[in-house]
Amino acid sequence: MLLASLNPAAVAAGADIGDAVRIDGVTLSRSDLVGAATSVAERVAGAATVAVLARPTAATVLAVVGALIAGVPVVPVPADVGAAERRHILIDSGAQAWLGELPEDSAGLPHIPVRLHARSWHRYAEPSPDATALIIYTSGTTGPPKGVLVSRRAIAADIDMLAAAWQWTAEDTLVHGLPLYHVHGLVLGLLGSLRIGNRFIHTGKPSPQNYAQAVADGGSLVFGVPTVWSRIVADGDSARAMAPARLLVSGSAALPVPVFDGLADFSGHQPVERYGSTESLITLSTLASGERRPGWVGLPLEGVVTKLIAEDGTAAPHDGETIGALHVQSPTLFDGYLNRPDATAEVRSADGWYHTGDVAVIDAAGMHRIVGRESVDLIKSGGFRIGAGEIETVLLAHPGVSEVAVVGAPDADLGQRIVAFVVGDASPEALIEYVAQELSVHKRPREVRIVDALPRNGMGKLLKKQLLQEF
């Protein structure tokens, strides 16, 4: 059963807690979840696909859970998505109705409201593990967003793999303030909690103070993206308030080493870092019981196999230095892009390997470090292959730098020249010299631009293609 802790028979027999989910000022027990979500299931059973405006509310929780009980695929739609992108998602997915909250522009779809206090105890057969649970749309950096088909089997496998890696049990209280339309917040945070059976607290706004309060309320397993952790570290009191937690987890983007170190210094916890994507879910992680190395995302989870492919198509050595394209085999892989067999074939081979589009290095112990995206983070300059992430890590250690993004700009002589966009108060000349002293000279930026802010999406990921448009 995908949402194992919501087994109606077990809940009816008393396997309930009074505070299973806390979100947006609403507290739901497991009995509340089963009764209200089953009422939702009765209203959507038989639908092909439903769209859910994925704001962090109790209505969203019940909409997603109800559709999963009924075996209806859910399309989580960000509340802040633009009108054109929303229309594309709705048309491409074939969503038949809005379930839960209704956006201002409904695009002509009917609306099925969620009633928090409605109850039904109808029993639904568990859908096939191979059935699609979610259709999650990617960011669309290379064209219109693509719908990623995520099966129930993949979600269950990933949660179980992470439970083993993080020693995650029903005794935990999981805390996060992340969106409910991506893997991190929705699959790991919410569905993970409903499978494992732990208590779940959504902080609402992901402020340092809200995170600190949630840990004070018993939070033991805390999820955040680097932007959140950076703000927590900047607020020393909130970082110190993380000390009672059992495990801090960072993902969705690379965690800067100074933030890793700051969390360790203030809270006594070295954060766990992990790696994955919408297409693969989470496949790599450092372990609750193992080494946590700043800037490295750990080992393959149980059942996951990786390989590193060099530019000439051969296997890249696992020497901790050589950069290669990362490929993954995993029971958590997606079933393809909706309506896009051509795009699916580009990234999934006939023998089951997924080409992640990321470049990485692997050391002799099997630890992985993600260099970045092949398209924007692998810089080919003067005959050298250079990872933007390595330069960013060094620049972030400079006291005059608070944020940085390194890109490869077109250059007639070098092919690409290294350009750093920096938020901070150091001089460009000083930063160029600093990198030249810390790394090989050919890795120094040829240009440093001081900016007020860097473009990011809702998950805090840098939008480097926006920076490259300047060139």
XYZ file of N, CA, C and O in Angstrom, residues 215 238-246 266-269:
56
model
N 10.985 22.837 15.169
C 11.884 21.931 15.885
C 11.576 21.969 17.382
O 11.579 20.935 18.059
N 18.389 30.845 15.195
C 17.600 29.792 14.547
C 18.467 28.582 14.229
O 18.007 27.439 14.326
N 19.709 28.819 13.834
C 20.609 27.692 13.567
C 20.888 26.911 14.843
O 20.902 25.670 14.843
N 21.098 27.596 15.951
C 21.313 26.907 17.223
C 20.064 26.141 17.660
O 20.156 25.096 18.312
N 18.889 26.647 17.244
C 17.633 25.983 17.601
C 17.459 24.653 16.878
O 16.570 23.872 17.236
N 18.286 24.359 15.875
C 18.224 23.076 15.175
C 18.865 21.946 15.987
O 18.711 20.770 15.649
N 19.557 22.267 17.048
C 20.312 21.266 17.812
C 19.471 20.076 18.279
O 19.935 18.929 18.212
N 18.222 20.265 18.756
C 17.460 19.092 19.220
C 17.016 18.147 18.111
O 16.576 17.029 18.405
N 17.076 18.564 16.845
C 16.657 17.688 15.748
C 17.582 16.483 15.644
O 18.713 16.486 16.150
N 17.106 15.448 14.996
C 17.921 14.248 14.772
C 18.738 14.346 13.500
O 19.903 13.933 13.465
N 26.880 25.818 14.490
C 25.797 26.343 15.338
C 24.969 25.240 15.995
O 24.593 25.350 17.163
N 24.634 24.201 15.215
C 23.678 23.205 15.710
C 24.312 21.908 16.169
O 23.653 21.102 16.846
N 25.565 21.683 15.761
C 26.202 20.408 16.048
C 25.862 19.326 15.052
O 26.310 18.192 15.180
N 25.050 19.669 14.015
C 24.653 18.690 13.004
C 25.325 18.987 11.674
O 25.190 20.093 11.135
